[in-house]
Amino acid sequence: QMLSNKTKFRINTYNAGYPSTDLIHSTNRLVSVILPLRPKFIVLMLSINDFMLLSRNKDYWGDKEEPKVITLQIQQNPVLDFLSLSKLRKFINEFKNGKKTNTTNQIKTDTTLIYSNYSNALKTFISVCKDWHIKPILVTQPMLLESSDLWKAINENGKINFSQKEFIIIQNRMNIILEEVALSNGIKFMDLSKKLISQKNNFENYFRLSKKGTEEAASIISDSISYWLNDSTIITKPNENLTIH
């Protein structure tokens, strides 16, 4: 409704987000669920889940030596939900070792692997969008980075082999990568994290937006999108139906 009020278009919007998802899962969801709806724009805001996965697994699929297909076959109640790979990884470790895996002595993941995998996953998502004539819009994920409670929440099980200070540096670098990838691919970028970062009442639990934060974020995002839509350089017809995910 905000977008329709701010532009000359009739705009349909859909929330295609899913809890605990990362960029690879979002690309799968893009292909299997979103593409059939023929959207013209997609707003993507992901980083914290990617950090949590990449900091533990080195990449988006886990250690290469793990027989994932075999393990899936022997699972008693397989839930083929590709949005829960981190839970599957935990199951694999417990099944193989007969107990919870102790990660305290694990070698710290090279940050260059986190950055390169995150960048490549972004480029994959963008490539799929472009192949299907969709304009992606990349948005940084706002969170209260300096909060010790945020760090406790995401490192509840002690499985992240970085300190809070290192996490803040990595998260800020991932935001820079997001901007660099957007610029190098000629697509729109929005730094939402800088606009909401200092307002604590915009958050429920340090990285999940509250009702107020959601409304504020929606207003900021719709302002930017409406500006781009009203730009005369965008080739589209007035009163045309646009779909945004």
PDB file of C-alpha atoms in Angstrom:
ATOM      1  CA  GLN A   1       0.000   0.000   0.000  1.00  0.00           C
ATOM      2  CA  MET A   2       2.855   2.396   0.826  1.00  0.00           C
ATOM      3  CA  LEU A   3       4.400   1.863  -2.598  1.00  0.00           C
ATOM      4  CA  SER A   4       1.137   2.271  -4.460  1.00  0.00           C
ATOM      5  CA  ASN A   5       0.475   5.539  -2.605  1.00  0.00           C
ATOM      6  CA  LYS A   6       3.944   6.853  -3.405  1.00  0.00           C
ATOM      7  CA  THR A   7       4.038   5.891  -7.078  1.00  0.00           C
ATOM      8  CA  LYS A   8       1.937   5.870 -10.236  1.00  0.00           C
ATOM      9  CA  PHE A   9       1.741   2.083 -10.252  1.00  0.00           C
ATOM     10  CA  ARG A  10      -0.557  -0.589  -8.901  1.00  0.00           C
ATOM     11  CA  ILE A  11       1.882  -2.708  -6.926  1.00  0.00           C
ATOM     12  CA  ASN A  12       1.484  -6.240  -5.609  1.00  0.00           C
ATOM     13  CA  THR A  13       3.903  -7.227  -2.849  1.00  0.00           C
ATOM     14  CA  TYR A  14       4.565 -10.656  -1.364  1.00  0.00           C
ATOM     15  CA  ASN A  15       6.670 -11.708   1.608  1.00  0.00           C
ATOM     16  CA  ALA A  16       8.712 -14.657   0.380  1.00  0.00           C
ATOM     17  CA  GLY A  17      11.057 -14.683   3.377  1.00  0.00           C
ATOM     18  CA  TYR A  18      11.534 -17.775   5.519  1.00  0.00           C
ATOM     19  CA  PRO A  19      13.086 -18.148   9.019  1.00  0.00           C
ATOM     20  CA  SER A  20      16.718 -19.286   9.280  1.00  0.00           C
ATOM     21  CA  THR A  21      17.296 -19.126   5.548  1.00  0.00           C
ATOM     22  CA  ASP A  22      20.568 -18.171   3.848  1.00  0.00           C
ATOM     23  CA  LEU A  23      21.530 -17.096   0.332  1.00  0.00           C
ATOM     24  CA  ILE A  24      21.748 -20.577  -1.191  1.00  0.00           C
ATOM     25  CA  HIS A  25      18.365 -21.530   0.249  1.00  0.00           C
ATOM     26  CA  SER A  26      16.949 -18.225  -0.982  1.00  0.00           C
ATOM     27  CA  THR A  27      18.222 -18.978  -4.481  1.00  0.00           C
ATOM     28  CA  ASN A  28      16.527 -22.385  -4.340  1.00  0.00           C
ATOM     29  CA  ARG A  29      13.336 -20.700  -3.176  1.00  0.00           C
ATOM     30  CA  LEU A  30      13.686 -18.092  -5.908  1.00  0.00           C
ATOM     31  CA  VAL A  31      13.785 -20.782  -8.594  1.00  0.00           C
ATOM     32  CA  SER A  32      11.127 -23.110  -7.181  1.00  0.00           C
ATOM     33  CA  VAL A  33       8.603 -20.680  -5.665  1.00  0.00           C
ATOM     34  CA  ILE A  34       9.133 -17.092  -6.755  1.00  0.00           C
ATOM     35  CA  LEU A  35       9.975 -17.285 -10.473  1.00  0.00           C
ATOM     36  CA  PRO A  36       6.559 -18.708 -11.428  1.00  0.00           C
ATOM     37  CA  LEU A  37       4.985 -15.522 -10.001  1.00  0.00           C
ATOM     38  CA  ARG A  38       6.947 -13.415 -12.508  1.00  0.00           C
ATOM     39  CA  PRO A  39       8.036 -10.579 -10.175  1.00  0.00           C
ATOM     40  CA  LYS A  40       9.669  -7.465 -11.614  1.00  0.00           C
ATOM     41  CA  PHE A  41      11.649  -6.656  -8.461  1.00  0.00           C
ATOM     42  CA  ILE A  42      13.007  -8.675  -5.531  1.00  0.00           C
ATOM     43  CA  VAL A  43      14.262  -7.147  -2.277  1.00  0.00           C
ATOM     44  CA  LEU A  44      16.955  -9.295  -0.645  1.00  0.00           C
ATOM     45  CA  MET A  45      18.163  -8.767   2.941  1.00  0.00           C
ATOM     46  CA  LEU A  46      20.425 -11.519   4.292  1.00  0.00           C
ATOM     47  CA  SER A  47      23.717 -11.771   6.174  1.00  0.00           C
ATOM     48  CA  ILE A  48      23.433 -12.991   9.793  1.00  0.00           C
ATOM     49  CA  ASN A  49      22.304 -16.521   8.866  1.00  0.00           C
ATOM     50  CA  ASP A  50      25.029 -16.717   6.229  1.00  0.00           C
ATOM     51  CA  PHE A  51      27.632 -15.691   8.799  1.00  0.00           C
ATOM     52  CA  MET A  52      26.439 -18.307  11.298  1.00  0.00           C
ATOM     53  CA  LEU A  53      26.532 -21.061   8.675  1.00  0.00           C
ATOM     54  CA  LEU A  54      29.814 -20.074   7.032  1.00  0.00           C
ATOM     55  CA  SER A  55      31.610 -19.535  10.351  1.00  0.00           C
ATOM     56  CA  ARG A  56      30.912 -23.165  11.278  1.00  0.00           C
ATOM     57  CA  ASN A  57      30.922 -25.005   7.958  1.00  0.00           C
ATOM     58  CA  LYS A  58      33.457 -23.063   5.856  1.00  0.00           C
ATOM     59  CA  ASP A  59      30.971 -23.096   2.974  1.00  0.00           C
ATOM     60  CA  TYR A  60      27.212 -23.524   2.388  1.00  0.00           C
ATOM     61  CA  TRP A  61      27.318 -27.325   2.300  1.00  0.00           C
ATOM     62  CA  GLY A  62      29.497 -28.376   5.214  1.00  0.00           C
ATOM     63  CA  ASP A  63      32.653 -30.490   5.214  1.00  0.00           C
ATOM     64  CA  LYS A  64      33.234 -32.297   1.952  1.00  0.00           C
ATOM     65  CA  GLU A  65      33.895 -35.660   3.588  1.00  0.00           C
ATOM     66  CA  GLU A  66      30.444 -35.951   5.122  1.00  0.00           C
ATOM     67  CA  PRO A  67      28.235 -38.452   3.217  1.00  0.00           C
ATOM     68  CA  LYS A  68      25.146 -36.233   3.163  1.00  0.00           C
ATOM     69  CA  VAL A  69      23.086 -38.364   0.784  1.00  0.00           C
ATOM     70  CA  ILE A  70      23.692 -41.557   2.743  1.00  0.00           C
ATOM     71  CA  THR A  71      22.922 -39.831   6.028  1.00  0.00           C
ATOM     72  CA  LEU A  72      19.671 -38.498   4.625  1.00  0.00           C
ATOM     73  CA  GLN A  73      18.653 -42.004   3.644  1.00  0.00           C
ATOM     74  CA  ILE A  74      19.178 -43.461   7.104  1.00  0.00           C
ATOM     75  CA  GLN A  75      17.385 -40.667   8.932  1.00  0.00           C
ATOM     76  CA  GLN A  76      14.334 -42.161  10.624  1.00  0.00           C
ATOM     77  CA  ASN A  77      11.988 -39.248   9.995  1.00  0.00           C
ATOM     78  CA  PRO A  78      13.530 -37.303   7.121  1.00  0.00           C
ATOM     79  CA  VAL A  79      12.147 -33.823   6.863  1.00  0.00           C
ATOM     80  CA  LEU A  80      13.248 -32.744   3.412  1.00  0.00           C
ATOM     81  CA  ASP A  81      13.328 -29.093   4.297  1.00  0.00           C
ATOM     82  CA  PHE A  82      16.344 -27.530   2.634  1.00  0.00           C
ATOM     83  CA  LEU A  83      15.924 -24.541   4.934  1.00  0.00           C
ATOM     84  CA  SER A  84      17.232 -26.523   7.912  1.00  0.00           C
ATOM     85  CA  LEU A  85      20.695 -27.645   6.822  1.00  0.00           C
ATOM     86  CA  SER A  86      22.262 -26.461  10.051  1.00  0.00           C
ATOM     87  CA  LYS A  87      19.960 -28.784  12.006  1.00  0.00           C
ATOM     88  CA  LEU A  88      20.787 -31.610   9.597  1.00  0.00           C
ATOM     89  CA  ARG A  89      24.485 -30.999  10.146  1.00  0.00           C
ATOM     90  CA  LYS A  90      23.976 -31.266  13.904  1.00  0.00           C
ATOM     91  CA  PHE A  91      22.113 -34.557  13.390  1.00  0.00           C
ATOM     92  CA  ILE A  92      24.954 -35.899  11.223  1.00  0.00           C
ATOM     93  CA  ASN A  93      27.569 -35.110  13.848  1.00  0.00           C
ATOM     94  CA  GLU A  94      25.535 -36.622  16.668  1.00  0.00           C
ATOM     95  CA  PHE A  95      24.768 -39.727  14.618  1.00  0.00           C
ATOM     96  CA  LYS A  96      28.411 -40.274  13.670  1.00  0.00           C
ATOM     97  CA  ASN A  97      29.834 -39.586  17.121  1.00  0.00           C
ATOM     98  CA  GLY A  98      27.011 -40.884  19.295  1.00  0.00           C
ATOM     99  CA  LYS A  99      26.972 -37.617  21.203  1.00  0.00           C
ATOM    100  CA  LYS A 100      26.979 -33.876  20.714  1.00  0.00           C
ATOM    101  CA  THR A 101      30.063 -32.680  18.912  1.00  0.00           C
ATOM    102  CA  ASN A 102      32.554 -30.674  20.944  1.00  0.00           C
ATOM    103  CA  THR A 103      33.524 -27.700  18.820  1.00  0.00           C
ATOM    104  CA  THR A 104      35.713 -25.870  21.302  1.00  0.00           C
ATOM    105  CA  ASN A 105      38.926 -27.121  19.662  1.00  0.00           C
ATOM    106  CA  GLN A 106      37.890 -26.578  16.073  1.00  0.00           C
ATOM    107  CA  ILE A 107      40.178 -24.553  13.827  1.00  0.00           C
ATOM    108  CA  LYS A 108      38.826 -21.077  13.208  1.00  0.00           C
ATOM    109  CA  THR A 109      37.397 -20.597   9.731  1.00  0.00           C
ATOM    110  CA  ASP A 110      39.450 -18.355   7.448  1.00  0.00           C
ATOM    111  CA  THR A 111      37.466 -15.133   7.026  1.00  0.00           C
ATOM    112  CA  THR A 112      38.442 -14.995   3.360  1.00  0.00           C
ATOM    113  CA  LEU A 113      36.356 -18.136   2.854  1.00  0.00           C
ATOM    114  CA  ILE A 114      33.365 -16.466   4.490  1.00  0.00           C
ATOM    115  CA  TYR A 115      33.731 -13.399   2.292  1.00  0.00           C
ATOM    116  CA  SER A 116      34.298 -15.284  -0.963  1.00  0.00           C
ATOM    117  CA  ASN A 117      31.427 -17.722  -0.406  1.00  0.00           C
ATOM    118  CA  TYR A 118      29.058 -14.932   0.608  1.00  0.00           C
ATOM    119  CA  SER A 119      30.051 -12.885  -2.452  1.00  0.00           C
ATOM    120  CA  ASN A 120      29.665 -15.849  -4.796  1.00  0.00           C
ATOM    121  CA  ALA A 121      26.255 -16.711  -3.343  1.00  0.00           C
ATOM    122  CA  LEU A 122      25.119 -13.108  -3.862  1.00  0.00           C
ATOM    123  CA  LYS A 123      26.305 -13.202  -7.470  1.00  0.00           C
ATOM    124  CA  THR A 124      24.470 -16.479  -8.059  1.00  0.00           C
ATOM    125  CA  PHE A 125      21.215 -15.011  -6.756  1.00  0.00           C
ATOM    126  CA  ILE A 126      21.656 -11.893  -8.898  1.00  0.00           C
ATOM    127  CA  SER A 127      22.495 -13.962 -11.984  1.00  0.00           C
ATOM    128  CA  VAL A 128      19.283 -15.965 -11.672  1.00  0.00           C
ATOM    129  CA  CYS A 129      17.289 -12.745 -11.277  1.00  0.00           C
ATOM    130  CA  LYS A 130      18.877 -11.194 -14.361  1.00  0.00           C
ATOM    131  CA  ASP A 131      18.334 -14.333 -16.444  1.00  0.00           C
ATOM    132  CA  TRP A 132      14.616 -14.013 -15.697  1.00  0.00           C
ATOM    133  CA  HIS A 133      14.482 -10.234 -16.198  1.00  0.00           C
ATOM    134  CA  ILE A 134      14.005  -9.461 -12.504  1.00  0.00           C
ATOM    135  CA  LYS A 135      15.606  -6.422 -10.882  1.00  0.00           C
ATOM    136  CA  PRO A 136      17.099  -7.400  -7.487  1.00  0.00           C
ATOM    137  CA  ILE A 137      17.498  -4.799  -4.736  1.00  0.00           C
ATOM    138  CA  LEU A 138      20.121  -5.611  -2.091  1.00  0.00           C
ATOM    139  CA  VAL A 139      19.531  -4.371   1.460  1.00  0.00           C
ATOM    140  CA  THR A 140      21.874  -4.604   4.461  1.00  0.00           C
ATOM    141  CA  GLN A 141      20.420  -6.379   7.498  1.00  0.00           C
ATOM    142  CA  PRO A 142      20.022  -4.111  10.536  1.00  0.00           C
ATOM    143  CA  MET A 143      20.990  -5.408  13.974  1.00  0.00           C
ATOM    144  CA  LEU A 144      22.427  -4.163  17.250  1.00  0.00           C
ATOM    145  CA  LEU A 145      25.994  -5.292  16.560  1.00  0.00           C
ATOM    146  CA  GLU A 146      27.500  -3.859  19.733  1.00  0.00           C
ATOM    147  CA  SER A 147      25.053  -5.640  22.035  1.00  0.00           C
ATOM    148  CA  SER A 148      26.527  -8.449  24.133  1.00  0.00           C
ATOM    149  CA  ASP A 149      23.032  -9.945  24.233  1.00  0.00           C
ATOM    150  CA  LEU A 150      23.064 -10.276  20.429  1.00  0.00           C
ATOM    151  CA  TRP A 151      26.307 -12.205  20.619  1.00  0.00           C
ATOM    152  CA  LYS A 152      24.899 -14.483  23.332  1.00  0.00           C
ATOM    153  CA  ALA A 153      21.825 -15.125  21.193  1.00  0.00           C
ATOM    154  CA  ILE A 154      23.659 -16.148  18.020  1.00  0.00           C
ATOM    155  CA  ASN A 155      26.421 -18.037  19.843  1.00  0.00           C
ATOM    156  CA  GLU A 156      24.165 -19.773  22.332  1.00  0.00           C
ATOM    157  CA  ASN A 157      25.814 -23.174  21.863  1.00  0.00           C
ATOM    158  CA  GLY A 158      29.356 -21.844  21.653  1.00  0.00           C
ATOM    159  CA  LYS A 159      29.794 -23.149  18.102  1.00  0.00           C
ATOM    160  CA  ILE A 160      30.977 -19.932  16.483  1.00  0.00           C
ATOM    161  CA  ASN A 161      34.757 -19.793  16.523  1.00  0.00           C
ATOM    162  CA  PHE A 162      35.024 -16.015  16.600  1.00  0.00           C
ATOM    163  CA  SER A 163      34.927 -13.402  19.317  1.00  0.00           C
ATOM    164  CA  GLN A 164      32.222 -10.739  19.406  1.00  0.00           C
ATOM    165  CA  LYS A 165      34.742  -8.151  18.213  1.00  0.00           C
ATOM    166  CA  GLU A 166      35.657 -10.337  15.250  1.00  0.00           C
ATOM    167  CA  PHE A 167      31.977 -10.925  14.511  1.00  0.00           C
ATOM    168  CA  ILE A 168      31.352  -7.164  14.316  1.00  0.00           C
ATOM    169  CA  ILE A 169      34.272  -6.735  11.904  1.00  0.00           C
ATOM    170  CA  ILE A 170      33.078  -9.631   9.734  1.00  0.00           C
ATOM    171  CA  GLN A 171      29.472  -8.440   9.690  1.00  0.00           C
ATOM    172  CA  ASN A 172      30.519  -4.921   8.661  1.00  0.00           C
ATOM    173  CA  ARG A 173      32.723  -6.387   5.924  1.00  0.00           C
ATOM    174  CA  MET A 174      29.800  -8.486   4.656  1.00  0.00           C
ATOM    175  CA  ASN A 175      27.742  -5.295   4.358  1.00  0.00           C
ATOM    176  CA  ILE A 176      30.542  -3.735   2.313  1.00  0.00           C
ATOM    177  CA  ILE A 177      30.628  -6.829   0.088  1.00  0.00           C
ATOM    178  CA  LEU A 178      26.882  -6.503  -0.403  1.00  0.00           C
ATOM    179  CA  GLU A 179      27.346  -2.926  -1.614  1.00  0.00           C
ATOM    180  CA  GLU A 180      30.331  -3.811  -3.811  1.00  0.00           C
ATOM    181  CA  VAL A 181      28.465  -6.666  -5.479  1.00  0.00           C
ATOM    182  CA  ALA A 182      25.440  -4.428  -6.082  1.00  0.00           C
ATOM    183  CA  LEU A 183      27.561  -1.681  -7.641  1.00  0.00           C
ATOM    184  CA  SER A 184      29.597  -4.068  -9.805  1.00  0.00           C
ATOM    185  CA  ASN A 185      26.377  -5.610 -11.151  1.00  0.00           C
ATOM    186  CA  GLY A 186      24.606  -2.307 -11.715  1.00  0.00           C
ATOM    187  CA  ILE A 187      21.753  -3.010  -9.322  1.00  0.00           C
ATOM    188  CA  LYS A 188      20.147  -1.021  -6.500  1.00  0.00           C
ATOM    189  CA  PHE A 189      21.571  -1.054  -2.981  1.00  0.00           C
ATOM    190  CA  MET A 190      20.084   0.179   0.284  1.00  0.00           C
ATOM    191  CA  ASP A 191      22.046   0.484   3.566  1.00  0.00           C
ATOM    192  CA  LEU A 192      19.174  -0.129   5.971  1.00  0.00           C
ATOM    193  CA  SER A 193      21.543  -1.155   8.779  1.00  0.00           C
ATOM    194  CA  LYS A 194      22.879   2.396   9.150  1.00  0.00           C
ATOM    195  CA  LYS A 195      19.388   3.883   9.364  1.00  0.00           C
ATOM    196  CA  LEU A 196      18.094   1.558  12.095  1.00  0.00           C
ATOM    197  CA  ILE A 197      21.223   0.496  13.949  1.00  0.00           C
ATOM    198  CA  SER A 198      21.044   3.034  16.803  1.00  0.00           C
ATOM    199  CA  GLN A 199      17.334   2.747  17.554  1.00  0.00           C
ATOM    200  CA  LYS A 200      16.953  -0.048  20.112  1.00  0.00           C
ATOM    201  CA  ASN A 201      13.163   0.113  20.198  1.00  0.00           C
ATOM    202  CA  ASN A 202      13.168  -1.005  16.570  1.00  0.00           C
ATOM    203  CA  PHE A 203      14.304  -4.477  17.644  1.00  0.00           C
ATOM    204  CA  GLU A 204      12.733  -7.372  19.537  1.00  0.00           C
ATOM    205  CA  ASN A 205      15.892  -9.360  20.174  1.00  0.00           C
ATOM    206  CA  TYR A 206      18.827  -7.409  18.773  1.00  0.00           C
ATOM    207  CA  PHE A 207      18.484  -8.596  15.166  1.00  0.00           C
ATOM    208  CA  ARG A 208      14.769  -9.335  14.696  1.00  0.00           C
ATOM    209  CA  LEU A 209      12.772  -6.186  14.005  1.00  0.00           C
ATOM    210  CA  SER A 210       9.922  -5.186  16.306  1.00  0.00           C
ATOM    211  CA  LYS A 211       6.566  -4.013  14.959  1.00  0.00           C
ATOM    212  CA  LYS A 212       7.829  -0.437  15.101  1.00  0.00           C
ATOM    213  CA  GLY A 213      11.085  -1.420  13.421  1.00  0.00           C
ATOM    214  CA  THR A 214       9.258  -3.309  10.682  1.00  0.00           C
ATOM    215  CA  GLU A 215       7.066  -0.293   9.976  1.00  0.00           C
ATOM    216  CA  GLU A 216      10.091   2.004   9.940  1.00  0.00           C
ATOM    217  CA  ALA A 217      12.011  -0.340   7.634  1.00  0.00           C
ATOM    218  CA  ALA A 218       9.004  -0.643   5.309  1.00  0.00           C
ATOM    219  CA  SER A 219       8.776   3.144   5.118  1.00  0.00           C
ATOM    220  CA  ILE A 220      12.488   3.534   4.328  1.00  0.00           C
ATOM    221  CA  ILE A 221      12.481   0.763   1.725  1.00  0.00           C
ATOM    222  CA  SER A 222       9.285   2.006   0.071  1.00  0.00           C
ATOM    223  CA  ASP A 223      10.724   5.546  -0.122  1.00  0.00           C
ATOM    224  CA  SER A 224      13.739   4.288  -2.035  1.00  0.00           C
ATOM    225  CA  ILE A 225      11.794   1.937  -4.310  1.00  0.00           C
ATOM    226  CA  SER A 226       9.187   4.592  -5.106  1.00  0.00           C
ATOM    227  CA  TYR A 227      11.973   7.003  -6.042  1.00  0.00           C
ATOM    228  CA  TRP A 228      13.471   4.431  -8.410  1.00  0.00           C
ATOM    229  CA  LEU A 229      10.078   3.519  -9.888  1.00  0.00           C
ATOM    230  CA  ASN A 230       9.218   7.159 -10.540  1.00  0.00           C
ATOM    231  CA  ASP A 231      12.584   7.701 -12.214  1.00  0.00           C
ATOM    232  CA  SER A 232      12.007   8.410 -15.895  1.00  0.00           C
ATOM    233  CA  THR A 233      14.848   6.056 -16.818  1.00  0.00           C
ATOM    234  CA  ILE A 234      12.800   3.034 -15.742  1.00  0.00           C
ATOM    235  CA  ILE A 235      10.946   1.754 -18.796  1.00  0.00           C
ATOM    236  CA  THR A 236       7.471   0.768 -17.711  1.00  0.00           C
ATOM    237  CA  LYS A 237       3.912   1.952 -18.210  1.00  0.00           C
ATOM    238  CA  PRO A 238       1.918   4.040 -15.691  1.00  0.00           C
ATOM    239  CA  ASN A 239      -0.776   2.113 -13.806  1.00  0.00           C
ATOM    240  CA  GLU A 240       0.961  -1.133 -14.725  1.00  0.00           C
ATOM    241  CA  ASN A 241       0.755  -3.976 -12.206  1.00  0.00           C
ATOM    242  CA  LEU A 242       4.164  -4.541 -10.597  1.00  0.00           C
ATOM    243  CA  THR A 243       5.036  -7.483  -8.370  1.00  0.00           C
ATOM    244  CA  ILE A 244       7.683  -7.124  -5.661  1.00  0.00           C
ATOM    245  CA  HIS A 245       8.909  -9.927  -3.388  1.00  0.00           C
TER     246      HIS A 245
END
